[in-house]
XYZ file of C-alpha atoms in Angstrom:
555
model
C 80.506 -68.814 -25.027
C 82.098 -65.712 -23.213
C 85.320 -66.199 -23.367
C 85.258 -68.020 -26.832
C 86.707 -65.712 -28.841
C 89.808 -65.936 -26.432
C 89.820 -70.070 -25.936
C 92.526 -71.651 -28.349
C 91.555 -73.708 -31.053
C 94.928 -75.576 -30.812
C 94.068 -77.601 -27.899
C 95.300 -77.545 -24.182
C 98.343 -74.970 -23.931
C 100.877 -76.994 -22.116
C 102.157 -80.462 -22.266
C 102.200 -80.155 -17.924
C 99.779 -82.445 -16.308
C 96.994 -79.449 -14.874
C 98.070 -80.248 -11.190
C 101.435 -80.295 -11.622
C 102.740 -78.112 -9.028
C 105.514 -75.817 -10.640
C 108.541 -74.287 -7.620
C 110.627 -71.260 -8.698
C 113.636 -71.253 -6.922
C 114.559 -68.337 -6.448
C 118.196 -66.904 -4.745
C 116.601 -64.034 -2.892
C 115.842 -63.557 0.625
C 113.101 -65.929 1.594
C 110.072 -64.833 3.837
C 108.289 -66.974 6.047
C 106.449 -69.637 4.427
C 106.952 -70.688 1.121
C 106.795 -67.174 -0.458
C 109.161 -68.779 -3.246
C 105.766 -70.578 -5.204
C 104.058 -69.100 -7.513
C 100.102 -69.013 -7.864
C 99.119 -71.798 -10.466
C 97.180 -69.559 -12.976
C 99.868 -66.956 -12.896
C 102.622 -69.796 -13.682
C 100.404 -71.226 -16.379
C 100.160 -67.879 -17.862
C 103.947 -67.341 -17.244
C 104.878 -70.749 -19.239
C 102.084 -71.061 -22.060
C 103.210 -70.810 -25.174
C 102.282 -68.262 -27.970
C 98.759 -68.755 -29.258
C 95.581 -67.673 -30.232
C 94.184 -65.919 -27.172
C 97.618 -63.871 -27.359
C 97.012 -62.572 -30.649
C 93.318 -61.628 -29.571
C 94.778 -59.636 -27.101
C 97.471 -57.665 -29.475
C 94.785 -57.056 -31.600
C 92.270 -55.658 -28.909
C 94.869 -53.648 -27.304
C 96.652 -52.596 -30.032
C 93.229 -50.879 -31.717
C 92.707 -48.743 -28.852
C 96.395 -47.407 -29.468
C 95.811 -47.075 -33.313
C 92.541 -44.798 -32.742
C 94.707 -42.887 -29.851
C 97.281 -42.389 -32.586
C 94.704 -41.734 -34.805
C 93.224 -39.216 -33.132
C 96.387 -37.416 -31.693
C 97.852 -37.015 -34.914
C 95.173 -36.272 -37.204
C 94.763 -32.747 -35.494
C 98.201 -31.647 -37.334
C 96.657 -32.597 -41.038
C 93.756 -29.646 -40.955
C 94.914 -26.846 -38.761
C 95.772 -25.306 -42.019
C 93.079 -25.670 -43.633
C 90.975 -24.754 -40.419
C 92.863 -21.198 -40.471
C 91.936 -20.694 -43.895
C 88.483 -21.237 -43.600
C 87.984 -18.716 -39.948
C 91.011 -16.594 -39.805
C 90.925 -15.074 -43.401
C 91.915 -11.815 -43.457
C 90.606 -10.018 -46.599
C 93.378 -7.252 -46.303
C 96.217 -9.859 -46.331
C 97.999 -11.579 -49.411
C 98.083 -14.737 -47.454
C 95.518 -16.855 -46.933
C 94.471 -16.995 -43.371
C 96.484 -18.818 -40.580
C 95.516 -19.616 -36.810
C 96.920 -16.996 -34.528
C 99.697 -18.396 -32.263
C 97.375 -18.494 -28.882
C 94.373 -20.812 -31.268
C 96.912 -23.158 -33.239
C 98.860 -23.995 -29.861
C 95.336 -24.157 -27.670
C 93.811 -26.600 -30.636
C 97.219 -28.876 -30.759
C 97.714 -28.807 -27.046
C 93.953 -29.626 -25.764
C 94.121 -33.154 -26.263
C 97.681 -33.347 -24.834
C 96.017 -31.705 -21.670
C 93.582 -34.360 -21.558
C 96.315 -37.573 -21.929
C 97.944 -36.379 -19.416
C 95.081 -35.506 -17.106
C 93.440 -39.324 -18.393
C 96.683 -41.597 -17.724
C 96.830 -40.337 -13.962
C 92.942 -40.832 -13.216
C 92.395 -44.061 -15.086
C 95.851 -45.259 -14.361
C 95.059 -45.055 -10.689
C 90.956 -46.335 -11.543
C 92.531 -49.375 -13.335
C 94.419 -50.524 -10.099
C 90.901 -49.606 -8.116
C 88.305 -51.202 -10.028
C 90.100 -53.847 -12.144
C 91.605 -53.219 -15.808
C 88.709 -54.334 -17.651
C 85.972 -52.493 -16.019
C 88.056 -48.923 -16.806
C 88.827 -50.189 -20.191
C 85.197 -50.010 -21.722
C 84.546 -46.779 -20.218
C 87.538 -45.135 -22.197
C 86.690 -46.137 -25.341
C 82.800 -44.698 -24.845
C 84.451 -41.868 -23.967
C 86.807 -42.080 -27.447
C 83.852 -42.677 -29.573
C 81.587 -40.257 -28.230
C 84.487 -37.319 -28.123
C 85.763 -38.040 -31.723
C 82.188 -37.451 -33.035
C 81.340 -34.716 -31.601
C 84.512 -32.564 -32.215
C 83.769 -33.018 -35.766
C 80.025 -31.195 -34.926
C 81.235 -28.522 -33.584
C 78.702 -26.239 -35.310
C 78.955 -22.344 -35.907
C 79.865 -20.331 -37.999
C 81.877 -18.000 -35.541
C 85.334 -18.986 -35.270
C 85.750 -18.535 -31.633
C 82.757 -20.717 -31.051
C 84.104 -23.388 -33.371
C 87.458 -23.581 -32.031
C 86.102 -23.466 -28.054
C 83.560 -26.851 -29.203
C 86.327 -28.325 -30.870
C 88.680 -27.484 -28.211
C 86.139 -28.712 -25.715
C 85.698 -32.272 -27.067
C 89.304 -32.174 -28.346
C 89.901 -32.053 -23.976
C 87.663 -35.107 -23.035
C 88.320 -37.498 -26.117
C 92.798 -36.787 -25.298
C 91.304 -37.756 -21.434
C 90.156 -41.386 -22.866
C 93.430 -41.956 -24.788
C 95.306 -41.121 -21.852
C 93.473 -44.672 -20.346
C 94.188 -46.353 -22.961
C 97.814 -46.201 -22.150
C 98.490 -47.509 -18.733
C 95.652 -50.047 -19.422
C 96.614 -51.293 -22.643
C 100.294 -52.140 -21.837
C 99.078 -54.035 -18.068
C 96.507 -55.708 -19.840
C 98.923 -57.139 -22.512
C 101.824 -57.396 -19.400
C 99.492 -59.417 -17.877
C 98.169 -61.487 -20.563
C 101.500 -62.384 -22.197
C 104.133 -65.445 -21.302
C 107.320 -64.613 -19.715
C 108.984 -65.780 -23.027
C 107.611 -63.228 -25.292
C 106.102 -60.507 -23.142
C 107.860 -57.336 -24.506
C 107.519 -58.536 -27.893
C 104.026 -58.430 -27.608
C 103.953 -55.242 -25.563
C 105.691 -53.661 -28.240
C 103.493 -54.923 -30.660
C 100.408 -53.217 -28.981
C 102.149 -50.345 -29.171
C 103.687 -50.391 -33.050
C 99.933 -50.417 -33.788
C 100.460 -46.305 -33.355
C 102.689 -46.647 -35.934
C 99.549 -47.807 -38.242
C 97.321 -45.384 -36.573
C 99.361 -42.430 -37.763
C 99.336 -44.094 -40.964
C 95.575 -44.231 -41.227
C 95.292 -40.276 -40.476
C 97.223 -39.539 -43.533
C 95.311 -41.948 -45.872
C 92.363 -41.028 -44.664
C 92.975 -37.023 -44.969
C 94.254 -38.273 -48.768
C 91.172 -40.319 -49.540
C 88.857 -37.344 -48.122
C 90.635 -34.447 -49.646
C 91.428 -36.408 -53.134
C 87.211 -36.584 -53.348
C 86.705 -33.222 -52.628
C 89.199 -31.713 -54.422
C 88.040 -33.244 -57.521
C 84.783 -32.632 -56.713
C 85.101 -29.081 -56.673
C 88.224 -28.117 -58.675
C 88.987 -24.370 -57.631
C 91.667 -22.108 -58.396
C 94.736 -21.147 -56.293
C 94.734 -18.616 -53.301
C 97.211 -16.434 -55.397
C 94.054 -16.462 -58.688
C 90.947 -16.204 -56.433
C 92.096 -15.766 -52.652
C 87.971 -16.628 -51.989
C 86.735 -18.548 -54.327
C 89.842 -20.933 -53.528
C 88.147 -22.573 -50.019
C 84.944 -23.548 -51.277
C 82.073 -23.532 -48.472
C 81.700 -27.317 -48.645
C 85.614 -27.616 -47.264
C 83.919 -27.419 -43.991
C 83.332 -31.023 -44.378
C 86.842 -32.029 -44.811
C 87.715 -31.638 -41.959
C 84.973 -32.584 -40.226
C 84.798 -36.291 -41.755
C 88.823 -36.718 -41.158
C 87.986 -36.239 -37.045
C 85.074 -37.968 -36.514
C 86.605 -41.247 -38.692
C 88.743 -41.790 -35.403
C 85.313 -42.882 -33.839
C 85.062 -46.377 -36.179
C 88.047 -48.358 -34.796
C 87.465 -47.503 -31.758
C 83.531 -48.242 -32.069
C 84.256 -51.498 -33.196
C 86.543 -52.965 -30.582
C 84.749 -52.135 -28.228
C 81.989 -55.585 -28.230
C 85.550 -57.629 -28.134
C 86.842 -55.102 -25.112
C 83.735 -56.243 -23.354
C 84.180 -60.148 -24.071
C 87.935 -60.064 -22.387
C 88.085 -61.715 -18.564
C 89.770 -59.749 -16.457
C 93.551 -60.594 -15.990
C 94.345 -63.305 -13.914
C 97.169 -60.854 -12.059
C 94.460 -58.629 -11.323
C 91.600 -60.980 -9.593
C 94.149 -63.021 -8.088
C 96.710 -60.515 -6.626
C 94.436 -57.546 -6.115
C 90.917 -58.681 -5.906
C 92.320 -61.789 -3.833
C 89.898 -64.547 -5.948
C 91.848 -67.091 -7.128
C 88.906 -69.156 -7.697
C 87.352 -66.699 -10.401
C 91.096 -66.302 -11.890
C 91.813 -70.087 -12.456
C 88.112 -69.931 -13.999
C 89.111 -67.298 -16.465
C 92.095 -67.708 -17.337
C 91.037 -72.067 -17.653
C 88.794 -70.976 -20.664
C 91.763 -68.105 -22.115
C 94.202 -70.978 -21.925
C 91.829 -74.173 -23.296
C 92.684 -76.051 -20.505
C 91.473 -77.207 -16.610
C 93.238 -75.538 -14.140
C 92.490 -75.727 -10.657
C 93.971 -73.944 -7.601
C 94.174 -75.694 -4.294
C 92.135 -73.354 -2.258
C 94.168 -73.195 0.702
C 97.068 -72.978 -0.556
C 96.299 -70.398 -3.142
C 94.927 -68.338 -0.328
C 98.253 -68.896 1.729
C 100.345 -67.236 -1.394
C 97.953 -64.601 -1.845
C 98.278 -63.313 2.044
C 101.959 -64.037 1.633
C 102.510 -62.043 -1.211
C 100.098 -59.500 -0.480
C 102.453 -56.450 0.411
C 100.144 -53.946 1.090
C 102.687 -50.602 1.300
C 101.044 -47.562 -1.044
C 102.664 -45.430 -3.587
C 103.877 -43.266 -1.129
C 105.118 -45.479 1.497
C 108.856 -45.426 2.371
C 108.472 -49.240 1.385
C 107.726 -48.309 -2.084
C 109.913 -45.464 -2.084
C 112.725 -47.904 -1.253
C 112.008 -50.512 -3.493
C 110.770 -49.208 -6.351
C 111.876 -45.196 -5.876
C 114.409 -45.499 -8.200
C 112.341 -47.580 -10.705
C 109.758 -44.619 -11.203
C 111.970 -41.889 -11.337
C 113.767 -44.032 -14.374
C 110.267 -44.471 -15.946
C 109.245 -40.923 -15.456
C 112.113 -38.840 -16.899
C 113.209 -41.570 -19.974
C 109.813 -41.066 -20.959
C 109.747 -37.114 -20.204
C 113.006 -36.512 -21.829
C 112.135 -39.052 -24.850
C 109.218 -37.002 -25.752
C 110.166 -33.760 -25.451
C 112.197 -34.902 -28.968
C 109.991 -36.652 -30.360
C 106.842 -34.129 -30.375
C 109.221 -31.400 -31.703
C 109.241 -33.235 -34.789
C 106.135 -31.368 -36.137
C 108.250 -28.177 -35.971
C 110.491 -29.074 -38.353
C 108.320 -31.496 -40.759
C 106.302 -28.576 -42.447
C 109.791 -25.871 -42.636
C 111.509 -29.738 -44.204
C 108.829 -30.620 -46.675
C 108.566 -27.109 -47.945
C 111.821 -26.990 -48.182
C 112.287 -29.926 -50.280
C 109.587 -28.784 -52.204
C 106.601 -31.670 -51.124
C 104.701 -28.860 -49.953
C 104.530 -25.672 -52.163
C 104.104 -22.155 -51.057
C 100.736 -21.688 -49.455
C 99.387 -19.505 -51.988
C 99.888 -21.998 -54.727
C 97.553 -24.032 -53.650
C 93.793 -24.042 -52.941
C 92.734 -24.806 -49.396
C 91.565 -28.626 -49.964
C 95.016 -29.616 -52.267
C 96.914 -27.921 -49.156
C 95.443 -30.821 -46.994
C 96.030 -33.385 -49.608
C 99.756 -32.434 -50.054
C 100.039 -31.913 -45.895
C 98.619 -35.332 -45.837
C 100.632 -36.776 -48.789
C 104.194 -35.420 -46.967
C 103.157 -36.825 -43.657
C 102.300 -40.799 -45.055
C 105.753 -40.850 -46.707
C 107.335 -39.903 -43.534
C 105.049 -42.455 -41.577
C 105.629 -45.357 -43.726
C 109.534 -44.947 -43.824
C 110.458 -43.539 -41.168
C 107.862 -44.469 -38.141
C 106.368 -47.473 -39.218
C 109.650 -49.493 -39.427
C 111.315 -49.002 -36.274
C 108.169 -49.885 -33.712
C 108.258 -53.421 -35.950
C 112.042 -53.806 -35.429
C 111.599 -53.170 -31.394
C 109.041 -56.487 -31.651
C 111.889 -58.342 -33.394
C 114.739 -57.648 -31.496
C 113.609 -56.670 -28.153
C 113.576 -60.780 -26.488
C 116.761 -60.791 -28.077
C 118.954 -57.697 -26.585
C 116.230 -56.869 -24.148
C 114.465 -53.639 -22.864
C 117.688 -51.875 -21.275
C 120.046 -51.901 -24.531
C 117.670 -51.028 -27.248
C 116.651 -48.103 -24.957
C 120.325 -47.041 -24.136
C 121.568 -47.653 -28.325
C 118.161 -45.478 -29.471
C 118.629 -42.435 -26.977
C 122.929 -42.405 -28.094
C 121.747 -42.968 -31.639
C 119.278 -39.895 -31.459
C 122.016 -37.620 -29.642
C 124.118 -38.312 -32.193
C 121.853 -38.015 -35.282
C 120.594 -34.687 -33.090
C 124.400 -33.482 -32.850
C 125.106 -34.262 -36.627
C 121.529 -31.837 -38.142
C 122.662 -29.231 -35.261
C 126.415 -28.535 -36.195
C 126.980 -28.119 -39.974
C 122.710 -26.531 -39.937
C 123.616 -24.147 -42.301
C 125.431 -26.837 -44.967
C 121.444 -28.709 -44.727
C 119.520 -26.004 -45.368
C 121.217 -25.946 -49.001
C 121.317 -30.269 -49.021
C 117.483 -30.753 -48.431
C 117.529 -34.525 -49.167
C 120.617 -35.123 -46.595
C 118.550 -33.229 -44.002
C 115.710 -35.463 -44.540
C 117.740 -38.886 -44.209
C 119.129 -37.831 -41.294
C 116.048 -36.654 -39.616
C 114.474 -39.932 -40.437
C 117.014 -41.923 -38.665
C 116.769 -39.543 -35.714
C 113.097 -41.070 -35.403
C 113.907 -44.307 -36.838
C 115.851 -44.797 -33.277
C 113.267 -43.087 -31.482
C 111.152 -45.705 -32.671
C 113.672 -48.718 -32.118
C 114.218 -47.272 -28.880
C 113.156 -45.122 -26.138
C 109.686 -44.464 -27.230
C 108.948 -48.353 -27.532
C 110.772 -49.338 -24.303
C 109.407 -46.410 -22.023
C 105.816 -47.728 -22.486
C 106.861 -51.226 -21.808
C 109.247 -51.129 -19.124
C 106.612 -49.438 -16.541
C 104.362 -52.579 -17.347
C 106.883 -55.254 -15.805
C 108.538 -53.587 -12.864
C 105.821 -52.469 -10.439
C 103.606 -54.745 -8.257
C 100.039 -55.724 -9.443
C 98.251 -53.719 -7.578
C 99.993 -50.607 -8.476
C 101.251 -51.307 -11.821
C 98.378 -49.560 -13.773
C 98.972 -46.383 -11.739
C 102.884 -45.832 -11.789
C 102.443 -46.769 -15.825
C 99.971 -43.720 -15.802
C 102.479 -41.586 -14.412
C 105.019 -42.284 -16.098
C 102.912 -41.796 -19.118
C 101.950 -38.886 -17.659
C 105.823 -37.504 -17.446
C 106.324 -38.360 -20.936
C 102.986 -36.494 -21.805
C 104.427 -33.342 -20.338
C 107.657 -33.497 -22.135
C 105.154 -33.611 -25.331
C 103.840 -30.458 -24.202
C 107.244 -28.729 -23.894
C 108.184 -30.144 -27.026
C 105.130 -28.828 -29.170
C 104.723 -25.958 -27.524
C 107.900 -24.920 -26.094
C 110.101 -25.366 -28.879
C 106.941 -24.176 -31.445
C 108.205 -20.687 -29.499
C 111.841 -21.520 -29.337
C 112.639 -22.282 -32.644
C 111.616 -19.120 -34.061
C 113.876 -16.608 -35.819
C 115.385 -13.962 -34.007
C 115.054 -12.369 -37.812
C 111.381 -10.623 -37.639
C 111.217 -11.608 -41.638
C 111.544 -14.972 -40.860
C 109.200 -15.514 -38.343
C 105.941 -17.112 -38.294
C 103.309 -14.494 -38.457
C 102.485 -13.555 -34.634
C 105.215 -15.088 -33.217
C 107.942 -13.312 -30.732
C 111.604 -13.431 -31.159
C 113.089 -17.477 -30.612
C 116.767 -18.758 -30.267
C 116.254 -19.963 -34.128
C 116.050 -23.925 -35.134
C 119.794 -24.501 -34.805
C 120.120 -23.607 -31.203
C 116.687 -25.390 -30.397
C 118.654 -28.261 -32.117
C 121.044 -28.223 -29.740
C 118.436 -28.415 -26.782
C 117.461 -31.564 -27.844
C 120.736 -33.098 -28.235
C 120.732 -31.987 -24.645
C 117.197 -33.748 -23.602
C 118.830 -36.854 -25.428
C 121.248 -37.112 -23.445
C 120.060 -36.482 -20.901
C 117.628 -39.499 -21.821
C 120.599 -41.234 -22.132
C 121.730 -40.984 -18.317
C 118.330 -41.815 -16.640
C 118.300 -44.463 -19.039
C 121.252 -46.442 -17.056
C 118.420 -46.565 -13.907
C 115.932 -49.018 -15.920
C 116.151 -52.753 -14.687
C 116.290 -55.113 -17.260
C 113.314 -57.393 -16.856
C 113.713 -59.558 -19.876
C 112.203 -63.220 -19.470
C 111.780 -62.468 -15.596
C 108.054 -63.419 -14.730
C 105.993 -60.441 -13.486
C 106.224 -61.288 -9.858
C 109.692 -61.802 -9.946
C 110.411 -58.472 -11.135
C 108.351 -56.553 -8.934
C 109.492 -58.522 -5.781
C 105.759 -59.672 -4.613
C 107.354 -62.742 -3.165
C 109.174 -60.273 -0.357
C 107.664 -59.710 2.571
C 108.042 -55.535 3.424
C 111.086 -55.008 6.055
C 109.965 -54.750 9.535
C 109.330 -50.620 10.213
């Protein structure tokens, strides 16, 4: 049947009798009527208990944020390797790297696109229903992750513009899967266990990172036995064989497979219940839906559901004073947590490659032939994935019912500031203690993990009204997304040495890696402050939270 996949094979959800009518009583101001009940199919979601269709729903979600993850990250594996193949310069000792204005044009594209993706199909996914906008990003994934890998020429500026190109419209589709993703699951989930689950969803880019780095293994592994070459430094030519090319290629358009196969299961899910009731106003088609989700009848008394409906219909817009009152606050939280949040955590790139070739993962460039450079890039990058990014999403699932959004977002930005503070001071002592530097820096994200970066995608999930929760989770997406951009880009400028010697080739002067150091201890804390703005909306059901109970104060 349709909904199959998503029907329990445990049996009816809850011991209630179907009918039974369920009051919140609630302290606040009451409006006329009976504003206090709550729709029957939004309680029964609110009070069913874990089960199969909830797992469904991690896993559907949760595989659009694994090929996003996949597909953002993957990018930093081959830009090497893409320099050496169409910016050799036969006069140089080096082998070739992308000029400044190329490398931060092929990183940045997709970030472009996120951005420009969570505010259109945030604000879509309020307009035409969740599900509807969900299908269309992941065509869009699929289609975009294949063809930047065939972007054919031979000419490096027409290779980089195609790539650049499709790198644009495929970051535009992850940027729906974001504010989409987390409603959907907001939606979906039980009061009980909702973040958990959120979080969940979103650990899954934990994974998806980890996938880019086995897969650029696997691929470069073949190849490089496949054609074993010598070193730049022995044969600066002969050591990026033609048939490189495909490296890179294959490691891009692999992102297109998860996302191709979620997407029949994508198709299968109802609509949420939140959505047809409180925004599309059919109550009738909700209790339907969400009768076959939960595996069991449920049936809303027609008038009355239509009575709650009206009455908690508030119909102020996102730029109403209405909204600005109740919820003003709210956004601007959401929006600069998540700004400030990733403004660190995209400037860990910077300092990965300087760390690992420090420490001696990653060997001097010419050392290596072009493919082995990928496989050692790759190599460094899964280590630091599986013990320092993959843990703490999995510890915000565990913990976050039990000390709840505000405090694991509060301990994670003070834990970063200080982890920040303690790499920026002594600097010079780490660049002798490599091994110190590299525990330290994995804590830094180990907290960014267990913290802020979990809790700013789920908190703009719970606190806004139905029908415009999709589009202030795009925005503050959105925020967050620029503070990536200043991050990777900014500080790829800022952190260079004032020293010419020092710098990357191309490069102008920077205020060097300790000072940019200090700039993020700065952003922390900064993180830190807004942070004190979030609600906590732990076990609170959905409506509660966002007030839709309240009728808007007379103007």
């Amino acid at each position: 049947s349709h909904h199959r996949l998503f029907s329990s094979p445990v049996g009816p959800a809850f011991p209630l009798s179907p009918l039974a009518e369920v009051r919140i009583v609630r302290p606040r101001r009451r409006s006329a009527g009976m504003a206090g009940e709550q729709l029957k199919v939004l309680d029964a979601l609110d009070v069913a208990r874990t089960q199969w269709y909830h797992f469904t729903a991690i896993v559907i979600a949760g595989m659009g944020f694994f090929t996003d993850a996949y597909d953002l990250f993957c990018i930093s594996l081959i830009t090497k390797l893409l320099g050496r193949i169409y910016y050799y310069d036969p006069n140089s000792t080096s082998p070739g790297t992308l000029p400044p204005n190329v490398s931060a044009a092929v990183n940045g594209v997709a970030f472009c696109g996120t951005l420009s993706g969570q505010l259109f199909f945030g604000w879509l996914g309020d307009k035409l229903g969740r599900k509807t906008v969900y299908g269309f990003t992941l065509v869009l994934m699929v289609v975009c992750s294949v063809a930047s890998g065939l972007s054919f020429s031979s000419s490096p500026k027409a290779v980089v513009t195609t790539l650049c190109f499709f790198r644009f419209w495929l970051g535009f589709g992850i940027g729906g899967d974001y504010p989409l993703s987390a409603t959907i699951m907001s939606e979906y989930a039980n009061k009980k266990t909702r973040g958990a689950f959120i979080a969940a969803v979103f650990a899954m880019q934990g994974f998806g990172i980890l996938a880019g780095g086995i897969v650029a293994i696997v691929v470069s592994a073949g190849f490089k036995n496949k054609y074993d070459v010598p070193p730049f430094s022995v044969n600066p030519i002969g050591s990026t064989v033609p048939q490189a090319d495909y490296v890179w290629r294959i490691i891009l358009m692999f992102g297109a497979v998860p996302a191709a196969l979620t997407y029949y299961w994508r198709m299968k899910m109802p609509e949420t219940a939140r959505y047809t009731a409180l925004v599309a106003k059919n109550t009738k088609q909700a209790a339907a839906d969400m009768s076959k989700v939960l595996n069991m009848e449920l049936e809303e008394d027609a008038e009355r559901a239509q009575r709650l409906v009206v009455d908690q219909a508030n119909n102020f817009g996102l730029f109403s004073k209405e909204f600005a009152r109740r919820h003003g606050l709210h956004l601007v939280a959401t929006t600069t947590t998540w700004f400030f949040l990733d403004i660190a955590f995209y400037s860990q790139n910077l300092f990965q490659k300087d760390i690992f070739s420090a420490i001696g993962w990653i060997p001097k460039a010419a050392t290596m032939n072009a493919i082995e450079e990928v496989f050692r890039i790759a190599r460094a990058q899964t280590l630091i994935a599986l013990c320092g990014t993959v843990p703490g999403y999995w510890f915000t699932v565990a913990f976050i019912e039990i000390m709840g959004r505000f405090w694991i977002q509060v301990m994670g930005y003070f834990m970063m500031t200080a982890f920040m503070l303690g790499l920026a001071i002594p600097y010079h002592h780490w660049t002798t203690h490599h091994i110190g530097f590299v525990v330290m820096y994995g804590f830094t994200f180990f907290f960014a993990n267990f913290g802020p970066n979990s809790t700013t995608f789920i908190v703009p999930a719970e606190i806004f009204p139905a029908r415009l929760r999709s589009t202030c989770h795009g925005i503050s997406a959105a925020a967050g997304k620029a503070g990536a951009i200043v991050g990777a880009f900014g500080f790829l400028y800022a952190a260079q040495s004032r020293d010419p010697a020092k710098r990357d080739k191309g490069y102008p002067a920077g205020i060097g890696v300790r000072n940019a150091l200090f700039v993020l201890v700065v952003t922390n804390f900064l993180g830190l402050m807004f942070s004190l703005l979030v609600p906590e909306s732990k076990g609170i059901s959905l409506e509660e939270m966002a007030k839709e109970h309240e009728q808007e104060e007379a103007a």
